[in-house]
């Protein structure tokens, strides 16, 4: 059994809530319940990418709270934080947290079980991007503000096809909504079978055929060694002329320079992108300057319902840790009570 680093005895614990970009965490959970036992700070700036700067920023905190995988916690960084005693992570798994290193160092890692409306919210955002691109909503809105009237002709979704790359929980919900729009649903992933696709209301196609056929291609895969760069330059070149690409999953699933080329030189008509190789997205990133890219700042699961669920359980986890009996402990990425 892991021996955790002891709590401070002569002062309140210092806790940092990381990556609170919108400055909303303080009002979405009963943090006041920790008063007297802990001092909580809400950090609205992203953790520095430089390891030295990141370690310096986190010195002095007894516990940190992570919002999903916004801030990576590799073993190299954890080993440079001798005062860190607990991590309150949100979500059931965190693939950018070195759980083995945390266990070795005696850092208690607690997870959450609920996600609010995160799954639904991400799918809803994907459809928002699809509809906005198909009907040129951002451009028409901008034109209206400048006094213009009807400048572009859009397309209906009815009768068109969507290709889902990934047919898990989110992909299956995408298929359900696509059928409501009257679209043909195609699907592919490295491990998908025709039988599983049919059970989810989709028609299985090999990747190249799906890319050549679909009017909309939407990614819903987990990022891992076998899926990183799963859409590269060759794949993007195979897409149907005039198609749109949607990525609300993970940025590195797509070769970003190749995506910019495909938007600029064809065959893509547009792309709706919510996730990036590096987040927050650098100000000079080429995708920011691509006029047919509809880009959003990783809004997928970022809705009030999700954050309330995440931070509510985070406060519960911190209370249990401060009482000396941490709950929802994770080992090697798997949560346990």
GROMACS .gro file of C-alpha atoms in nm:
model
  337
    1UNK     CA    1   0.000   0.000   0.000
    2UNK     CA    2   0.133   0.345  -0.093
    3UNK     CA    3   0.268   0.552   0.198
    4UNK     CA    4   0.155   0.907   0.130
    5UNK     CA    5   0.351   1.218   0.217
    6UNK     CA    6   0.223   1.360   0.547
    7UNK     CA    7  -0.001   1.665   0.576
    8UNK     CA    8   0.145   1.989   0.714
    9UNK     CA    9   0.084   2.007   1.090
   10UNK     CA   10   0.176   2.367   1.171
   11UNK     CA   11  -0.023   2.557   0.908
   12UNK     CA   12  -0.314   2.530   0.666
   13UNK     CA   13  -0.240   2.334   0.350
   14UNK     CA   14  -0.171   2.539   0.038
   15UNK     CA   15  -0.378   2.430  -0.261
   16UNK     CA   16  -0.356   2.552  -0.622
   17UNK     CA   17  -0.641   2.509  -0.870
   18UNK     CA   18  -0.461   2.501  -1.205
   19UNK     CA   19  -0.567   2.627  -1.547
   20UNK     CA   20  -0.880   2.811  -1.441
   21UNK     CA   21  -0.864   2.999  -1.774
   22UNK     CA   22  -1.207   3.160  -1.744
   23UNK     CA   23  -1.177   3.243  -1.375
   24UNK     CA   24  -1.493   3.052  -1.283
   25UNK     CA   25  -1.379   2.766  -1.058
   26UNK     CA   26  -1.418   2.967  -0.738
   27UNK     CA   27  -1.795   2.996  -0.784
   28UNK     CA   28  -1.876   2.645  -0.904
   29UNK     CA   29  -1.807   2.445  -0.587
   30UNK     CA   30  -1.823   2.493  -0.207
   31UNK     CA   31  -1.455   2.576  -0.160
   32UNK     CA   32  -1.545   2.756   0.166
   33UNK     CA   33  -1.577   2.413   0.325
   34UNK     CA   34  -1.196   2.397   0.323
   35UNK     CA   35  -1.160   2.722   0.520
   36UNK     CA   36  -0.935   2.694   0.822
   37UNK     CA   37  -0.780   2.374   0.691
   38UNK     CA   38  -0.650   2.502   0.358
   39UNK     CA   39  -0.573   2.815   0.160
   40UNK     CA   40  -0.690   2.783  -0.201
   41UNK     CA   41  -0.549   2.982  -0.495
   42UNK     CA   42  -0.701   2.983  -0.842
   43UNK     CA   43  -0.445   3.008  -1.123
   44UNK     CA   44  -0.592   3.152  -1.442
   45UNK     CA   45  -0.272   3.133  -1.647
   46UNK     CA   46  -0.156   2.811  -1.809
   47UNK     CA   47   0.136   2.634  -1.646
   48UNK     CA   48   0.462   2.725  -1.825
   49UNK     CA   49   0.583   2.472  -2.081
   50UNK     CA   50   0.943   2.507  -1.960
   51UNK     CA   51   1.007   2.242  -1.689
   52UNK     CA   52   1.215   2.479  -1.475
   53UNK     CA   53   0.947   2.749  -1.487
   54UNK     CA   54   0.668   2.498  -1.420
   55UNK     CA   55   0.849   2.357  -1.117
   56UNK     CA   56   0.916   2.706  -0.985
   57UNK     CA   57   0.550   2.802  -1.025
   58UNK     CA   58   0.428   2.504  -0.825
   59UNK     CA   59   0.679   2.522  -0.539
   60UNK     CA   60   0.518   2.566  -0.201
   61UNK     CA   61   0.185   2.401  -0.280
   62UNK     CA   62   0.082   2.095  -0.081
   63UNK     CA   63  -0.187   1.997  -0.332
   64UNK     CA   64  -0.282   2.088  -0.686
   65UNK     CA   65  -0.611   2.047  -0.870
   66UNK     CA   66  -0.607   1.949  -1.237
   67UNK     CA   67  -0.881   2.021  -1.489
   68UNK     CA   68  -0.859   1.713  -1.709
   69UNK     CA   69  -0.532   1.708  -1.905
   70UNK     CA   70  -0.472   2.082  -1.944
   71UNK     CA   71  -0.146   2.064  -1.746
   72UNK     CA   72   0.078   1.763  -1.796
   73UNK     CA   73   0.230   1.613  -1.483
   74UNK     CA   74   0.524   1.398  -1.602
   75UNK     CA   75   0.745   1.222  -1.352
   76UNK     CA   76   1.027   1.470  -1.420
   77UNK     CA   77   0.810   1.754  -1.289
   78UNK     CA   78   0.665   1.559  -0.995
   79UNK     CA   79   1.014   1.467  -0.875
   80UNK     CA   80   1.100   1.836  -0.859
   81UNK     CA   81   0.813   1.911  -0.622
   82UNK     CA   82   0.919   1.765  -0.287
   83UNK     CA   83   0.643   1.950  -0.103
   84UNK     CA   84   0.359   1.819  -0.321
   85UNK     CA   85   0.144   1.577  -0.124
   86UNK     CA   86  -0.177   1.540  -0.324
   87UNK     CA   87  -0.322   1.582  -0.672
   88UNK     CA   88  -0.697   1.622  -0.717
   89UNK     CA   89  -0.750   1.532  -1.083
   90UNK     CA   90  -1.080   1.556  -1.271
   91UNK     CA   91  -1.207   1.272  -1.484
   92UNK     CA   92  -1.156   0.900  -1.429
   93UNK     CA   93  -0.825   0.891  -1.617
   94UNK     CA   94  -0.549   1.140  -1.688
   95UNK     CA   95  -0.311   1.029  -1.962
   96UNK     CA   96  -0.068   1.317  -1.905
   97UNK     CA   97  -0.018   1.238  -1.534
   98UNK     CA   98   0.262   0.992  -1.446
   99UNK     CA   99   0.069   0.783  -1.197
  100UNK     CA  100   0.358   0.544  -1.134
  101UNK     CA  101   0.586   0.835  -1.039
  102UNK     CA  102   0.318   0.979  -0.812
  103UNK     CA  103   0.283   0.642  -0.637
  104UNK     CA  104   0.660   0.611  -0.595
  105UNK     CA  105   0.680   0.961  -0.448
  106UNK     CA  106   0.391   0.909  -0.207
  107UNK     CA  107   0.165   1.166  -0.373
  108UNK     CA  108  -0.204   1.087  -0.324
  109UNK     CA  109  -0.387   1.112  -0.657
  110UNK     CA  110  -0.765   1.143  -0.638
  111UNK     CA  111  -1.002   1.132  -0.935
  112UNK     CA  112  -1.366   1.216  -1.002
  113UNK     CA  113  -1.638   0.982  -1.116
  114UNK     CA  114  -1.882   1.225  -1.272
  115UNK     CA  115  -1.846   1.438  -1.583
  116UNK     CA  116  -2.167   1.638  -1.575
  117UNK     CA  117  -2.280   1.685  -1.934
  118UNK     CA  118  -1.928   1.660  -2.079
  119UNK     CA  119  -2.000   1.383  -2.330
  120UNK     CA  120  -2.315   1.552  -2.454
  121UNK     CA  121  -2.153   1.896  -2.459
  122UNK     CA  122  -1.864   1.782  -2.678
  123UNK     CA  123  -2.099   1.622  -2.930
  124UNK     CA  124  -2.317   1.933  -2.930
  125UNK     CA  125  -2.013   2.150  -3.002
  126UNK     CA  126  -1.913   1.922  -3.291
  127UNK     CA  127  -2.256   1.971  -3.446
  128UNK     CA  128  -2.236   2.343  -3.383
  129UNK     CA  129  -1.912   2.353  -3.582
  130UNK     CA  130  -2.061   2.140  -3.860
  131UNK     CA  131  -2.370   2.356  -3.901
  132UNK     CA  132  -2.173   2.681  -3.875
  133UNK     CA  133  -1.939   2.568  -4.153
  134UNK     CA  134  -2.210   2.430  -4.379
  135UNK     CA  135  -2.420   2.748  -4.352
  136UNK     CA  136  -2.132   3.000  -4.329
  137UNK     CA  137  -2.273   3.135  -4.003
  138UNK     CA  138  -1.956   3.314  -3.880
  139UNK     CA  139  -1.906   3.491  -4.213
  140UNK     CA  140  -2.271   3.590  -4.246
  141UNK     CA  141  -2.276   3.721  -3.889
  142UNK     CA  142  -1.962   3.928  -3.955
  143UNK     CA  143  -2.118   4.056  -4.278
  144UNK     CA  144  -2.436   4.160  -4.101
  145UNK     CA  145  -2.233   4.367  -3.853
  146UNK     CA  146  -2.076   4.546  -4.152
  147UNK     CA  147  -2.412   4.614  -4.320
  148UNK     CA  148  -2.406   4.325  -4.571
  149UNK     CA  149  -2.697   4.095  -4.655
  150UNK     CA  150  -2.678   3.734  -4.783
  151UNK     CA  151  -2.325   3.695  -4.918
  152UNK     CA  152  -2.277   3.316  -4.932
  153UNK     CA  153  -2.489   3.018  -5.027
  154UNK     CA  154  -2.467   2.728  -4.780
  155UNK     CA  155  -2.568   2.364  -4.789
  156UNK     CA  156  -2.822   2.149  -4.607
  157UNK     CA  157  -2.713   1.843  -4.409
  158UNK     CA  158  -3.009   1.633  -4.523
  159UNK     CA  159  -2.905   1.370  -4.777
  160UNK     CA  160  -2.533   1.418  -4.715
  161UNK     CA  161  -2.294   1.175  -4.546
  162UNK     CA  162  -2.086   1.198  -4.231
  163UNK     CA  163  -1.779   0.983  -4.174
  164UNK     CA  164  -1.711   0.912  -3.808
  165UNK     CA  165  -1.352   0.823  -3.727
  166UNK     CA  166  -1.418   0.650  -3.397
  167UNK     CA  167  -1.749   0.501  -3.289
  168UNK     CA  168  -1.728   0.486  -2.911
  169UNK     CA  169  -1.951   0.673  -2.668
  170UNK     CA  170  -1.918   1.009  -2.845
  171UNK     CA  171  -1.912   0.867  -3.197
  172UNK     CA  172  -2.228   0.667  -3.131
  173UNK     CA  173  -2.407   0.978  -3.011
  174UNK     CA  174  -2.285   1.163  -3.323
  175UNK     CA  175  -2.442   0.886  -3.533
  176UNK     CA  176  -2.774   0.921  -3.352
  177UNK     CA  177  -2.791   1.293  -3.426
  178UNK     CA  178  -2.672   1.250  -3.785
  179UNK     CA  179  -2.959   1.014  -3.856
  180UNK     CA  180  -3.201   1.272  -3.713
  181UNK     CA  181  -3.065   1.517  -3.971
  182UNK     CA  182  -3.128   1.264  -4.246
  183UNK     CA  183  -2.759   1.193  -4.312
  184UNK     CA  184  -2.594   0.869  -4.412
  185UNK     CA  185  -2.358   0.758  -4.135
  186UNK     CA  186  -2.026   0.600  -4.227
  187UNK     CA  187  -1.768   0.487  -3.974
  188UNK     CA  188  -1.413   0.361  -3.939
  189UNK     CA  189  -1.157   0.315  -3.664
  190UNK     CA  190  -0.856   0.087  -3.625
  191UNK     CA  191  -1.055  -0.172  -3.427
  192UNK     CA  192  -1.406  -0.119  -3.559
  193UNK     CA  193  -1.589  -0.412  -3.719
  194UNK     CA  194  -1.877  -0.395  -3.967
  195UNK     CA  195  -2.102  -0.562  -3.709
  196UNK     CA  196  -2.028  -0.303  -3.440
  197UNK     CA  197  -2.077  -0.022  -3.688
  198UNK     CA  198  -2.415  -0.160  -3.792
  199UNK     CA  199  -2.522  -0.193  -3.427
  200UNK     CA  200  -2.451   0.179  -3.382
  201UNK     CA  201  -2.650   0.271  -3.691
  202UNK     CA  202  -2.351   0.324  -3.921
  203UNK     CA  203  -2.204   0.160  -4.229
  204UNK     CA  204  -1.844   0.047  -4.197
  205UNK     CA  205  -1.599   0.160  -4.466
  206UNK     CA  206  -1.220   0.129  -4.485
  207UNK     CA  207  -1.049   0.455  -4.395
  208UNK     CA  208  -0.951   0.559  -4.747
  209UNK     CA  209  -1.300   0.491  -4.884
  210UNK     CA  210  -1.463   0.679  -4.597
  211UNK     CA  211  -1.242   0.982  -4.662
  212UNK     CA  212  -1.322   0.977  -5.034
  213UNK     CA  213  -1.696   0.944  -4.968
  214UNK     CA  214  -1.795   1.156  -4.668
  215UNK     CA  215  -1.908   1.516  -4.694
  216UNK     CA  216  -1.818   1.565  -4.327
  217UNK     CA  217  -1.545   1.376  -4.140
  218UNK     CA  218  -1.553   1.399  -3.760
  219UNK     CA  219  -1.290   1.257  -3.525
  220UNK     CA  220  -1.386   1.078  -3.202
  221UNK     CA  221  -1.081   0.873  -3.104
  222UNK     CA  222  -0.872   0.856  -2.789
  223UNK     CA  223  -0.515   0.978  -2.843
  224UNK     CA  224  -0.257   0.703  -2.811
  225UNK     CA  225   0.048   0.558  -2.988
  226UNK     CA  226  -0.166   0.396  -3.257
  227UNK     CA  227  -0.390   0.697  -3.322
  228UNK     CA  228  -0.142   0.986  -3.310
  229UNK     CA  229  -0.129   1.135  -3.662
  230UNK     CA  230  -0.402   0.899  -3.782
  231UNK     CA  231  -0.496   1.162  -4.041
  232UNK     CA  232  -0.179   1.266  -4.220
  233UNK     CA  233  -0.106   1.446  -4.544
  234UNK     CA  234  -0.191   1.143  -4.760
  235UNK     CA  235  -0.522   1.092  -4.579
  236UNK     CA  236  -0.623   1.457  -4.605
  237UNK     CA  237  -0.542   1.457  -4.976
  238UNK     CA  238  -0.783   1.165  -5.021
  239UNK     CA  239  -1.079   1.353  -4.874
  240UNK     CA  240  -1.372   1.440  -5.095
  241UNK     CA  241  -1.328   1.782  -5.261
  242UNK     CA  242  -1.534   2.035  -5.070
  243UNK     CA  243  -1.558   1.822  -4.755
  244UNK     CA  244  -1.517   1.957  -4.404
  245UNK     CA  245  -1.315   1.810  -4.119
  246UNK     CA  246  -1.418   1.833  -3.752
  247UNK     CA  247  -1.184   1.762  -3.461
  248UNK     CA  248  -1.320   1.790  -3.108
  249UNK     CA  249  -1.116   1.492  -2.983
  250UNK     CA  250  -0.740   1.560  -2.960
  251UNK     CA  251  -0.520   1.783  -3.171
  252UNK     CA  252  -0.238   1.535  -3.243
  253UNK     CA  253  -0.477   1.296  -3.414
  254UNK     CA  254  -0.426   1.516  -3.721
  255UNK     CA  255  -0.102   1.633  -3.886
  256UNK     CA  256  -0.154   2.005  -3.828
  257UNK     CA  257   0.081   2.143  -4.099
  258UNK     CA  258  -0.082   1.908  -4.349
  259UNK     CA  259  -0.425   2.029  -4.234
  260UNK     CA  260  -0.327   2.391  -4.296
  261UNK     CA  261  -0.206   2.292  -4.644
  262UNK     CA  262  -0.531   2.105  -4.716
  263UNK     CA  263  -0.734   2.410  -4.612
  264UNK     CA  264  -0.524   2.647  -4.819
  265UNK     CA  265  -0.469   2.436  -5.131
  266UNK     CA  266  -0.754   2.183  -5.117
  267UNK     CA  267  -0.932   1.953  -5.105
  268UNK     CA  268  -1.095   2.077  -4.782
  269UNK     CA  269  -1.363   2.342  -4.793
  270UNK     CA  270  -1.329   2.406  -4.421
  271UNK     CA  271  -1.244   2.263  -4.082
  272UNK     CA  272  -1.392   2.301  -3.737
  273UNK     CA  273  -1.114   2.260  -3.482
  274UNK     CA  274  -1.149   2.269  -3.103
  275UNK     CA  275  -0.828   2.089  -2.999
  276UNK     CA  276  -0.460   2.150  -3.073
  277UNK     CA  277  -0.114   2.001  -3.044
  278UNK     CA  278  -0.022   2.261  -2.782
  279UNK     CA  279  -0.277   2.430  -2.558
  280UNK     CA  280  -0.340   2.712  -2.509
  281UNK     CA  281  -0.286   2.758  -2.883
  282UNK     CA  282   0.015   2.986  -2.949
  283UNK     CA  283  -0.080   3.330  -3.080
  284UNK     CA  284   0.131   3.279  -3.395
  285UNK     CA  285  -0.012   2.936  -3.485
  286UNK     CA  286  -0.078   2.923  -3.863
  287UNK     CA  287  -0.425   2.772  -3.814
  288UNK     CA  288  -0.534   3.101  -3.654
  289UNK     CA  289  -0.479   3.279  -3.987
  290UNK     CA  290  -0.660   3.028  -4.206
  291UNK     CA  291  -0.990   3.191  -4.308
  292UNK     CA  292  -1.176   2.864  -4.371
  293UNK     CA  293  -1.084   2.723  -4.029
  294UNK     CA  294  -1.352   2.769  -3.764
  295UNK     CA  295  -1.145   2.747  -3.446
  296UNK     CA  296  -1.262   2.735  -3.085
  297UNK     CA  297  -1.048   2.722  -2.765
  298UNK     CA  298  -1.112   2.361  -2.652
  299UNK     CA  299  -1.470   2.426  -2.547
  300UNK     CA  300  -1.586   2.065  -2.592
  301UNK     CA  301  -1.657   1.959  -2.233
  302UNK     CA  302  -1.626   2.313  -2.094
  303UNK     CA  303  -1.981   2.381  -1.983
  304UNK     CA  304  -2.111   2.479  -1.641
  305UNK     CA  305  -2.266   2.140  -1.571
  306UNK     CA  306  -1.936   1.961  -1.629
  307UNK     CA  307  -1.732   2.202  -1.419
  308UNK     CA  308  -1.981   2.187  -1.133
  309UNK     CA  309  -1.954   1.807  -1.128
  310UNK     CA  310  -1.574   1.813  -1.153
  311UNK     CA  311  -1.511   2.078  -0.890
  312UNK     CA  312  -1.783   1.951  -0.656
  313UNK     CA  313  -1.610   1.612  -0.631
  314UNK     CA  314  -1.271   1.785  -0.616
  315UNK     CA  315  -1.375   1.963  -0.297
  316UNK     CA  316  -1.498   1.633  -0.153
  317UNK     CA  317  -1.165   1.470  -0.241
  318UNK     CA  318  -0.966   1.750  -0.080
  319UNK     CA  319  -1.176   1.733   0.237
  320UNK     CA  320  -1.109   1.361   0.265
  321UNK     CA  321  -0.735   1.415   0.211
  322UNK     CA  322  -0.723   1.689   0.472
  323UNK     CA  323  -0.901   1.450   0.712
  324UNK     CA  324  -0.628   1.191   0.651
  325UNK     CA  325  -0.843   0.945   0.456
  326UNK     CA  326  -0.833   1.036   0.084
  327UNK     CA  327  -1.111   0.891  -0.131
  328UNK     CA  328  -1.140   0.805  -0.502
  329UNK     CA  329  -0.771   0.716  -0.511
  330UNK     CA  330  -0.621   0.624  -0.848
  331UNK     CA  331  -0.349   0.367  -0.913
  332UNK     CA  332  -0.182   0.340  -1.253
  333UNK     CA  333  -0.457   0.550  -1.403
  334UNK     CA  334  -0.749   0.343  -1.275
  335UNK     CA  335  -0.970   0.491  -1.002
  336UNK     CA  336  -1.053   0.298  -0.685
  337UNK     CA  337  -1.238   0.375  -0.365
   0.00000   0.00000   0.00000
